[in-house]
Amino acid sequence: MSKLLEVSNLGKRFTIAGGLAGKARTVHAVDDVSFSIAAGETLGLVGESGCGKSTVGKMIVRLLEPSAGNILLDGIDISHLSHRRMRPLRRRVQMIFQDPNGSLDPRQRAQDIVAEPLLVSGMRGAARRRERVADLFEKVGLRPDQMRNVPSKFSGGQRQRLAIARALALNPALIIADEPVSALDVSIQAQVVNLMSDIQREFGLAYLFVAHDLGIVQHISDRVAVMYLGRIVEIGDTARVYQQPSHPYTRTLMDAVPKPDPSRRHRRLKVPRGEVPSPLDPPSGCAFHPRCPAATDICRRERPLLRRVASGAETACHHAD
Amino acid sequence: MTPLLSIQDLTVELSARDRTFDAVSDLSFTVARGEVLALVGESGSGKSMTALAIMRLLPEPVARISKGRILFDELDLAAASEASLRSIRGNRIGLIFQEPMTSLNPSMRVGPQVAEALRLHKGLDAAAARRRVEEIFEQVRIPDPKRRFDDYPHQMSGGMRQRVVIALALACDPDVLIADEPTTALDVTTQAQILETFRDLQAAVGAATILITHDLAVVAETADRVAVMYAGRIVEETTTERLFAAPQHPYTHGLLGSIPHIAEAGRATERGRLAEIPGTVPALWALPRGCAFAPRCPRARQRCEDERPPLSDMAPGHRAACWYPMKGAA
């Protein structure tokens, strides 16, 4: 498969203004993150709050400037392109967010929201644009009679469909989906996830699917990357990572997810130790070592690099095999 | 088991923007001492409104109890005076909300907040209250409880704050515990830790517990019995085991099918299409005449559109409100 997106050694530092002591501090929100996505493929990016997964997505669509590393789209380095030079490439990558309200103008009619990217890209002819909008409405399962409604007339699930229609307008190759279903009710989540799978197949779309819900990520992803404190700790084929997690943090996450099995109520479940450390003061060596049941001296001293292990996944753990 | 809390025909009326409608309709259920009953449903199902009604914390006059009784220890909370409610809330009924800062005072150290409840309701002096709080902090697994006593809420992580809220809810040895989405705002590893603490302490205290959640997996790991709510009514109620093994209501069946769950490590899972429930939840002020779920139900027939099905016995200890229930062995 040809690589649509290649991210290498991506980093993002934020400077936090000093408190009473007055000393500004630097946080590595994302550190040395590398992965690639092939055309038509879905990479799931999982981790708990503050792990940097959303920051990675925002850098790829250039909502945030990377502090380090490169982002190659179709082989072109877009990590520092100017707005003007980015414009022809921008249509290749679109983003959908957790809360569509934040990205939909409440006063605009649905049809104008979907038509806007067409206008901006210079598509001529009102009739042609109308036809394209009607087509997109049908693709995402919205009714033609809803085209003149404002977003507040739509339910949460329908608003996300609207955001998807707008993202599809310019035939992107890649959609960055940042927690696209986590604000929705469960019965509606399934509808939106199924819709995303359908349009992926129809248009050969690739997704970077950023989410904390391990069940949904497993369902939609071909490969999955697990992040902890700004770094990828494990990346590989979804089935392998889920069935044979090789990083202790991945195992901890999998064990922690509640499962719909009432017999577990009467069992002693595996419960994670400790809390996520502050990114302002990350642990030495492997960032997971203070919580890791298998940590040894080397884990406290040396940061493990990603390397291939028996499952076929790549893992940043000194002790994985 | 004799019920400690018995809800009978509870109806909550909402008035908003010149509309008046029922957010909760004719709800009846009981909870026994030591038992965990889960109220499950999606947004608008009325589950949180039910919790607020039981605690008499509805935002009146926008929402009010228009019918029904809430029997707790021979007292009808639905008709109780504010003075007697004040002596019950936070004392005999403990509360845990999704967002810990709903319960905590941001400008007060956490230890004294819990101590205050003990001094108010149990008449402990300052020294005894402090000792008791340190014990409770230990029980809810707050590390280094003596030192954390003097922390402000903002100095703690979200998980630690929720532990303080659990400590506050359990401080006075309540008879009833109401937990509204207690782990929904937390990350998955923190959730697992808090659920463990919650389960252990609930069992130790023996409180009759109502757990309100949208997450069926949390239900499976925590509750003895489940009531599934849809559009303000209970549509199915039974033991947790039976609900997962043999759901009778098509809505319950659909919910169970629509959640992609990860298998325990080592077990394979299928990756197909998720079973989806078509359509959306109807507006509470424009409910269909018959069964509220009929417009989304694959099994609906004419009768479902015409007549609302009553909540009736499907098997001993298993009620469902459906004219054409799912069958299938338990």
XYZ file of C-alpha atoms in Angstrom:
651
model
C 0.000 0.000 0.000
C 1.252 3.477 -0.825
C 1.654 5.809 2.112
C -0.864 8.615 2.095
C 0.352 10.147 5.329
C 3.730 9.770 6.950
C 4.397 11.350 10.294
C 7.935 11.190 11.645
C 9.365 12.264 14.988
C 6.468 14.658 15.480
C 6.656 16.796 18.598
C 4.662 19.569 20.247
C 5.927 21.630 23.162
C 3.768 24.052 25.075
C 5.207 26.696 27.347
C 3.277 27.165 30.553
C 3.545 30.623 32.088
C 5.136 30.557 35.526
C 3.011 30.796 38.654
C 4.048 32.715 41.757
C 7.567 31.388 41.408
C 7.576 33.043 37.996
C 9.432 30.356 36.083
C 7.940 29.302 32.737
C 7.915 25.573 32.141
C 7.825 23.436 29.034
C 5.463 20.524 28.519
C 6.101 17.928 25.843
C 2.492 17.245 24.865
C 3.657 15.101 21.943
C 7.141 13.685 21.725
C 8.790 11.736 18.926
C 5.623 10.318 17.390
C 5.933 8.442 14.101
C 3.360 6.499 12.103
C 1.961 6.230 8.607
C -1.486 5.748 7.117
C -2.096 4.114 3.739
C -4.896 5.120 1.382
C -8.196 3.623 2.530
C -6.839 2.579 5.897
C -7.987 3.421 9.427
C -5.457 4.025 12.172
C -6.990 4.249 15.642
C -5.193 6.512 18.105
C -6.095 5.727 21.700
C -5.073 6.842 25.139
C -6.410 8.612 28.192
C -6.950 12.353 28.573
C -3.793 14.379 28.259
C -1.852 11.680 26.392
C -1.487 13.945 23.345
C -3.712 12.066 20.893
C -5.861 15.080 19.958
C -2.780 17.276 19.622
C -1.403 14.860 17.016
C -4.637 15.156 14.998
C -4.644 18.929 15.201
C -1.050 19.155 13.959
C -1.874 17.047 10.906
C -4.627 19.457 9.839
C -2.318 22.316 10.850
C -4.603 23.707 13.543
C -1.431 23.525 15.636
C 2.145 24.127 14.509
C 4.443 21.174 15.174
C 7.512 21.961 17.300
C 9.482 19.097 15.799
C 9.292 16.449 13.106
C 7.659 16.149 9.712
C 4.224 15.464 8.270
C 4.283 14.107 4.717
C 1.033 14.107 2.782
C 1.282 12.401 -0.612
C 5.035 12.667 -0.148
C 4.954 16.461 0.333
C 6.169 17.872 3.642
C 3.279 19.993 4.927
C 4.572 20.506 8.457
C 5.645 24.102 7.823
C 3.882 25.069 4.591
C 2.454 28.583 4.470
C -1.312 28.999 4.347
C -1.173 29.832 0.662
C 0.948 26.835 -0.295
C -1.160 24.611 1.956
C -4.409 25.550 0.206
C -4.339 23.058 -2.686
C -3.440 20.293 -0.222
C -5.974 21.242 2.410
C -8.843 19.601 0.559
C -7.018 16.263 0.882
C -7.341 16.263 4.690
C -10.474 17.166 6.613
C -11.347 17.013 10.279
C -14.464 16.165 12.273
C -14.756 16.939 15.959
C -16.420 15.502 19.044
C -18.823 18.404 19.316
C -20.145 19.382 15.902
C -21.728 22.476 17.474
C -18.301 24.030 17.826
C -17.685 23.788 14.087
C -21.175 24.461 12.666
C -22.349 28.064 12.388
C -25.678 28.114 14.284
C -27.175 30.724 11.929
C -26.247 29.010 8.694
C -28.661 26.696 6.941
C -27.520 23.082 6.592
C -27.224 23.315 2.817
C -24.994 26.393 3.073
C -22.776 24.700 5.652
C -22.148 21.816 3.270
C -21.806 24.122 0.245
C -19.248 26.402 1.875
C -16.138 24.332 1.116
C -17.367 24.016 -2.505
C -17.651 27.792 -2.766
C -14.297 28.417 -1.141
C -12.636 25.948 -3.483
C -14.089 27.839 -6.430
C -16.725 25.407 -7.687
C -18.791 27.417 -10.147
C -22.511 27.265 -10.819
C -25.172 27.402 -8.108
C -27.046 24.547 -9.741
C -23.993 22.291 -9.721
C -23.294 23.106 -6.092
C -26.917 22.411 -5.155
C -26.744 19.066 -6.868
C -23.512 18.184 -5.060
C -24.999 19.200 -1.697
C -28.113 17.090 -2.336
C -25.878 14.172 -3.227
C -23.844 14.580 -0.015
C -27.028 14.787 2.059
C -28.129 11.477 0.656
C -24.710 9.890 1.243
C -24.750 10.700 4.953
C -28.392 9.736 5.465
C -29.949 13.176 5.890
C -33.324 13.966 4.300
C -33.668 16.559 1.488
C -36.330 18.410 3.492
C -33.709 19.103 6.198
C -31.476 21.109 3.872
C -32.923 24.476 4.801
C -32.840 23.868 8.574
C -30.335 25.475 10.944
C -28.136 23.109 13.024
C -30.270 23.493 16.175
C -33.109 21.696 14.350
C -30.927 18.590 14.092
C -30.358 15.943 16.747
C -26.786 15.281 17.956
C -26.354 12.343 15.597
C -27.728 14.298 12.646
C -25.380 17.201 13.392
C -22.455 14.798 13.213
C -23.817 13.533 9.868
C -23.886 17.146 8.714
C -20.265 17.647 9.781
C -19.349 14.479 7.878
C -21.157 15.737 4.754
C -19.159 18.969 4.885
C -15.913 17.055 5.411
C -16.717 14.897 2.354
C -17.559 17.834 0.092
C -14.104 18.162 -1.461
C -13.412 14.428 -1.802
C -10.685 14.224 0.825
C -8.298 11.286 0.995
C -7.972 11.435 4.780
C -10.335 12.420 7.583
C -9.012 13.157 11.050
C -11.886 12.177 13.368
C -11.349 13.452 16.908
C -13.700 11.587 19.288
C -16.449 11.759 16.644
C -19.009 9.677 18.535
C -18.148 10.099 22.207
C -20.776 12.791 22.834
C -23.533 10.667 21.295
C -25.932 8.217 22.892
C -24.973 4.590 22.381
C -27.762 3.775 19.934
C -26.702 6.776 17.842
C -22.972 5.968 18.123
C -23.574 2.748 16.221
C -25.349 4.648 13.432
C -22.469 7.114 12.990
C -19.761 4.439 13.199
C -21.578 2.378 10.557
C -21.938 5.472 8.371
C -18.210 6.144 8.646
C -17.465 2.564 7.591
C -19.849 2.833 4.633
C -18.422 6.054 3.240
C -14.902 4.769 3.797
C -15.632 1.822 1.537
C -17.419 3.953 -1.037
C -14.797 6.700 -1.311
C -11.639 4.810 -0.363
C -11.155 7.194 2.575
C -8.449 6.867 5.174
C -9.153 7.768 8.813
C -7.085 8.787 11.752
C -9.659 7.841 14.386
C -8.768 9.520 17.675
C -10.793 8.182 20.614
C -10.669 6.986 24.180
C -13.316 4.280 23.655
C -11.364 1.086 23.067
C -14.417 -0.836 21.883
C -15.224 1.578 19.089
C -11.583 1.928 18.073
C -11.257 -1.831 17.823
C -14.353 -1.959 15.704
C -13.316 0.614 13.117
C -9.507 0.413 12.978
C -7.179 -1.672 10.815
C -4.251 -0.673 12.983
C -4.090 0.986 16.348
C -1.558 3.163 18.167
C -1.632 3.494 21.957
C -0.305 6.718 23.480
C 0.877 7.430 27.016
C 2.198 10.801 28.170
C 2.854 12.123 24.677
C 4.443 9.032 23.141
C 3.313 5.973 21.242
C 3.936 2.947 23.457
C 2.514 0.336 21.099
C 1.399 0.280 17.471
C 0.273 -2.596 15.302
C -2.578 -4.485 13.667
C -5.751 -4.062 15.693
C -6.376 -7.758 16.218
C -2.831 -8.304 17.492
C -2.750 -5.333 19.801
C -6.115 -6.251 21.313
C -5.590 -9.982 21.609
C -1.928 -10.007 22.518
C -1.142 -6.592 23.983
C 2.616 -6.481 24.426
C 3.047 -3.205 26.320
C 2.037 -3.355 30.006
C 0.114 -0.093 29.585
C -1.920 -1.542 26.714
C -2.706 -4.548 28.891
C -3.695 -2.258 31.746
C -6.060 -0.339 29.464
C -7.660 -3.499 28.077
C -8.161 -4.933 31.554
C -9.638 -1.668 32.835
C -12.410 -1.440 30.239
C -15.677 -2.678 31.752
C -17.055 -5.695 29.913
C -20.717 -6.629 29.461
C -20.310 -9.869 31.357
C -22.297 -10.136 34.612
C -20.098 -12.977 35.905
C -17.292 -10.452 36.362
C -19.279 -8.928 39.242
C -18.406 -11.867 41.422
C -14.753 -11.969 40.460
C -11.787 -10.011 41.661
C -10.932 -7.846 38.644
C -7.501 -6.584 37.717
C -7.348 -2.971 38.769
C -4.686 -0.552 37.510
C -2.203 0.945 39.957
C -1.539 4.623 40.517
C -2.430 7.625 38.419
C -1.141 9.218 35.221
C 1.841 11.392 36.248
C 1.875 15.106 35.480
C 3.254 15.867 32.017
C 5.068 18.784 33.687
C 7.150 16.324 35.613
C 7.304 13.059 33.656
C 9.066 10.057 35.208
C 12.580 9.167 34.115
C 13.175 6.320 31.694
C 9.909 4.657 30.688
C 7.072 7.026 31.621
C 4.917 4.060 32.661
C 7.447 2.562 35.103
C 5.905 3.934 38.347
C 2.655 2.085 37.541
C 4.130 -0.958 35.842
C 3.979 -4.314 37.605
C 7.047 -5.526 35.639
C 9.303 -2.473 35.996
C 12.991 -3.041 36.763
C 16.068 -0.856 37.062
C 16.538 -0.329 33.353
C 12.950 0.996 33.087
C 13.768 3.758 35.557
C 16.995 4.619 33.742
C 16.446 4.275 30.020
C 13.601 5.271 27.796
C 12.606 2.232 25.719
C 12.343 2.693 21.947
C 9.686 1.137 19.744
C 10.780 -2.246 18.418
C 9.034 -5.156 16.781
C 7.932 -7.967 19.106
C 6.592 -11.495 18.627
C 2.971 -10.411 18.100
C 4.071 -8.385 15.065
C 3.309 -5.089 16.794
C 5.913 -2.493 17.725
C 6.274 -1.830 21.426
C 8.284 0.577 23.550
C 9.005 -1.751 26.465
C 12.326 -3.163 27.667
C 10.680 -6.380 28.754
C 8.293 -7.206 25.912
C 9.165 -10.201 23.765
C -35.549 -8.925 50.913
C -37.832 -6.187 52.160
C -37.481 -2.976 50.196
C -35.869 -0.079 51.975
C -36.837 2.340 49.278
C -40.069 1.977 47.358
C -41.002 4.239 44.449
C -44.665 4.141 43.487
C -46.148 5.721 40.339
C -43.614 8.530 40.384
C -44.349 11.155 37.758
C -42.194 14.222 37.164
C -43.670 17.088 35.220
C -41.516 19.561 33.331
C -42.597 23.001 32.222
C -40.355 24.616 29.674
C -41.095 27.235 27.023
C -44.894 27.093 27.375
C -44.825 23.310 27.099
C -45.775 20.995 29.928
C -44.962 17.330 29.705
C -43.941 14.349 31.808
C -40.203 13.628 31.928
C -40.834 10.585 34.125
C -44.130 8.691 33.976
C -45.645 6.261 36.487
C -42.329 4.888 37.627
C -42.445 2.097 40.203
C -39.539 0.123 41.609
C -38.020 -0.960 44.900
C -34.499 -1.310 46.250
C -33.612 -3.570 49.163
C -30.872 -3.079 51.750
C -27.502 -4.071 50.292
C -28.845 -4.246 46.776
C -27.571 -2.303 43.731
C -30.282 -1.368 41.252
C -29.051 0.187 38.010
C -31.235 2.663 36.144
C -30.019 2.556 32.547
C -31.002 4.729 29.635
C -29.896 7.252 27.049
C -30.289 11.017 27.278
C -33.896 12.029 27.807
C -34.833 8.654 29.272
C -35.596 10.281 32.641
C -32.983 8.419 34.671
C -31.271 11.463 36.145
C -34.593 13.220 36.665
C -35.668 10.191 38.719
C -32.596 10.529 40.937
C -33.201 14.227 41.493
C -36.854 13.531 42.296
C -35.981 10.902 44.914
C -33.647 13.353 46.629
C -36.178 16.147 46.175
C -33.558 18.212 44.370
C -35.652 18.925 41.270
C -35.230 22.473 39.965
C -38.701 23.648 40.986
C -40.909 25.062 39.576
C -39.513 24.010 36.175
C -39.671 20.379 37.277
C -41.930 19.002 39.987
C -43.309 15.712 41.265
C -46.886 15.704 40.039
C -47.818 12.227 41.230
C -46.554 9.271 43.184
C -44.849 8.328 46.426
C -41.241 7.811 47.481
C -41.398 5.603 50.549
C -38.284 5.510 52.666
C -38.478 4.083 56.168
C -42.195 4.869 56.581
C -41.711 8.404 55.362
C -43.003 9.656 52.004
C -40.145 11.795 50.666
C -42.420 13.149 47.943
C -44.461 14.907 50.649
C -41.741 15.514 53.265
C -40.904 18.976 54.589
C -37.659 20.691 53.594
C -36.482 20.457 57.223
C -36.846 16.687 57.373
C -35.302 16.347 53.911
C -32.266 18.296 55.094
C -31.759 15.876 57.952
C -31.952 12.943 55.519
C -29.879 14.152 52.550
C -26.151 13.594 52.977
C -26.943 11.654 56.136
C -29.314 8.750 55.569
C -29.171 9.181 51.785
C -25.707 9.620 50.270
C -25.223 11.184 46.875
C -22.524 10.800 44.233
C -22.719 12.882 41.062
C -20.840 12.577 37.768
C -18.936 15.789 38.303
C -17.257 15.796 41.741
C -17.322 19.584 41.917
C -21.147 19.414 42.063
C -20.718 18.082 45.594
C -17.519 19.775 46.717
C -16.941 23.335 47.813
C -13.966 24.611 45.770
C -12.858 27.073 48.446
C -12.811 24.625 51.337
C -10.222 21.957 52.154
C -11.557 18.437 51.444
C -11.091 16.961 54.927
C -13.074 19.650 56.742
C -15.871 19.302 54.156
C -16.392 15.677 55.092
C -15.867 16.439 58.791
C -18.577 19.062 58.638
C -21.150 16.459 57.553
C -20.153 14.252 60.487
C -20.398 17.105 62.979
C -23.753 18.214 61.615
C -25.452 14.820 61.320
C -23.629 12.679 63.863
C -22.731 15.324 66.450
C -19.024 14.419 66.510
C -16.584 16.939 67.964
C -13.778 18.332 65.815
C -11.116 15.832 66.886
C -13.382 12.792 66.536
C -14.639 13.991 63.159
C -11.077 14.420 61.909
C -10.131 10.917 63.030
C -13.215 9.478 61.371
C -12.534 11.354 58.100
C -8.990 10.010 58.001
C -10.415 6.502 58.421
C -12.916 7.014 55.622
C -10.232 8.485 53.334
C -8.238 5.328 53.986
C -11.278 3.187 53.113
C -11.842 4.993 49.809
C -8.110 4.474 49.132
C -6.913 8.039 49.152
C -3.163 7.605 49.610
C -1.618 9.463 52.539
C -4.997 10.490 54.043
C -3.535 12.584 56.878
C -1.814 14.865 54.393
C -4.620 14.923 51.783
C -7.036 16.044 54.534
C -5.806 19.614 54.045
C -5.831 19.636 50.218
C -8.189 21.855 48.290
C -10.211 20.054 45.598
C -8.207 21.727 42.807
C -5.005 20.194 44.172
C -6.368 16.717 43.519
C -6.799 14.670 40.332
C -10.301 13.951 39.030
C -10.129 10.410 40.388
C -9.049 11.580 43.861
C -11.819 14.182 43.929
C -14.369 11.480 43.124
C -12.940 9.434 46.016
C -13.558 12.404 48.306
C -17.149 12.550 47.032
C -17.575 8.840 47.781
C -16.139 9.459 51.258
C -18.619 12.301 51.734
C -21.518 10.133 50.537
C -20.602 7.277 52.850
C -19.412 9.279 55.864
C -22.687 9.062 57.771
C -23.331 5.364 57.017
C -26.297 6.049 54.739
C -29.180 3.624 54.281
C -29.547 4.666 50.673
C -26.864 5.595 48.153
C -27.662 7.300 44.861
C -24.850 7.458 42.304
C -25.527 9.355 39.077
C -22.955 8.432 36.385
C -20.220 8.269 39.051
C -17.428 7.284 36.645
C -18.556 8.796 33.347
C -16.201 11.790 33.526
C -13.189 9.625 34.366
C -10.568 7.945 32.219
C -10.825 4.196 31.870
C -8.009 3.251 34.274
C -9.367 5.644 36.906
C -12.867 4.323 36.288
C -11.747 0.781 37.029
C -10.182 1.925 40.303
C -13.226 3.930 41.385
C -15.664 1.149 40.470
C -13.698 -1.291 42.587
C -13.767 1.075 45.556
C -17.460 1.725 45.005
C -18.317 -1.994 44.882
C -16.301 -2.828 47.985
C -17.673 0.004 50.082
C -21.250 -0.409 48.923
C -21.099 -4.025 50.031
C -19.461 -3.089 53.353
C -21.958 -0.326 54.175
C -24.913 -2.368 52.901
C -26.746 0.655 51.542
C -29.676 0.232 49.168
C -28.070 1.675 46.046
C -29.383 3.236 42.871
C -26.705 3.436 40.180
C -27.624 5.651 37.264
C -25.618 5.058 34.114
C -25.734 4.874 30.339
C -23.026 2.203 30.270
C -24.295 -1.376 30.185
C -20.812 -2.775 30.792
C -20.598 -0.815 34.048
C -24.003 -2.272 34.936
C -22.793 -5.806 34.259
C -19.858 -5.343 36.612
C -21.720 -3.533 39.381
C -25.487 -4.062 39.640
C -27.680 -6.835 41.041
C -30.769 -5.699 39.189
C -31.393 -3.403 36.210
C -34.265 -1.188 35.130
C -33.990 0.012 31.526
C -35.671 3.364 30.874
C -36.901 4.794 27.600
C -38.743 8.097 27.133
C -39.558 8.454 30.831
C -40.716 4.919 31.548
C -39.233 1.628 32.652
C -39.419 -0.707 29.652
C -37.678 -3.684 31.242
C -36.570 -4.727 34.694
C -34.881 -7.890 35.919
C -31.680 -9.276 37.402
C -28.427 -8.313 35.694
C -27.795 -11.928 34.682
C -31.183 -12.309 33.025
C -31.041 -8.953 31.283
C -27.817 -9.881 29.507
C -28.819 -13.508 28.855
C -32.410 -13.000 27.738
C -33.455 -9.391 27.115
C -37.191 -9.267 26.384
C -37.678 -5.703 25.178
C -36.465 -4.965 21.626
C -34.929 -1.708 22.901
C -32.792 -3.551 25.451
C -31.865 -6.055 22.786
C -30.881 -3.246 20.422
C -28.815 -1.463 23.064
C -26.886 -4.616 23.897
C -26.186 -5.155 20.207
C -25.112 -1.626 19.382
C -22.138 -1.418 21.713
C -18.815 -2.651 20.363
C -17.214 -4.353 23.320
C -13.700 -5.572 23.585
C -13.231 -9.175 24.540
C -11.122 -10.207 27.483
C -7.513 -10.589 26.409
C -6.909 -13.725 24.408
C -10.424 -13.989 23.021
C -11.190 -13.135 19.446
C -13.884 -10.647 18.517
C -15.757 -10.214 15.294
C -15.534 -7.072 13.291
C -18.749 -6.655 11.388
C -21.391 -4.019 11.189
C -22.687 -2.740 14.490
C -26.343 -3.447 15.121
C -27.876 -0.006 15.085
C -31.180 1.223 16.426
C -32.622 3.328 13.615
C -34.023 6.814 14.164
C -33.805 8.954 17.277
C -35.427 9.187 20.696
C -38.819 10.921 20.328
C -39.389 14.300 21.975
C -41.070 13.848 25.355
C -43.729 16.407 24.436
C -44.612 14.584 21.238
C -44.657 10.934 22.250
C -46.503 8.476 20.051
C -49.872 7.271 21.304
C -48.860 3.652 21.736
C -45.410 2.314 22.613
C -42.817 5.132 22.594
C -40.265 2.802 21.001
C -42.574 1.608 18.202
C -41.282 4.067 15.525
C -37.750 2.604 15.933
C -38.744 -0.997 16.616
C -38.138 -3.769 14.073
C -40.899 -5.861 15.705
C -43.594 -3.182 15.874
C -47.057 -3.997 14.575
C -50.362 -2.132 14.510
C -51.149 -2.816 18.153
C -47.873 -1.116 19.216
C -48.933 2.089 17.511
C -52.390 2.028 19.049
C -51.887 0.902 22.637
C -49.115 1.455 25.120
C -47.938 -1.916 26.492
C -48.005 -2.160 30.311
C -44.961 -3.280 32.279
C -45.899 -6.912 32.887
C -44.342 -10.142 34.121
C -42.444 -12.132 31.483
C -41.051 -14.575 34.036
C -40.647 -14.473 37.816
C -38.643 -11.341 38.606
C -38.612 -10.204 34.984
C -40.885 -7.401 33.799
C -41.057 -5.843 30.340
C -43.389 -3.434 28.567
C -43.805 -4.993 25.139
C -46.648 -6.601 23.176
C -44.265 -8.766 21.176
C -41.274 -9.473 23.425
C -38.109 -11.198 22.283
C -38.092 -14.820 23.297
C -34.904 -16.812 23.588
C -33.672 -18.931 26.435
C -32.184 -17.561 29.606
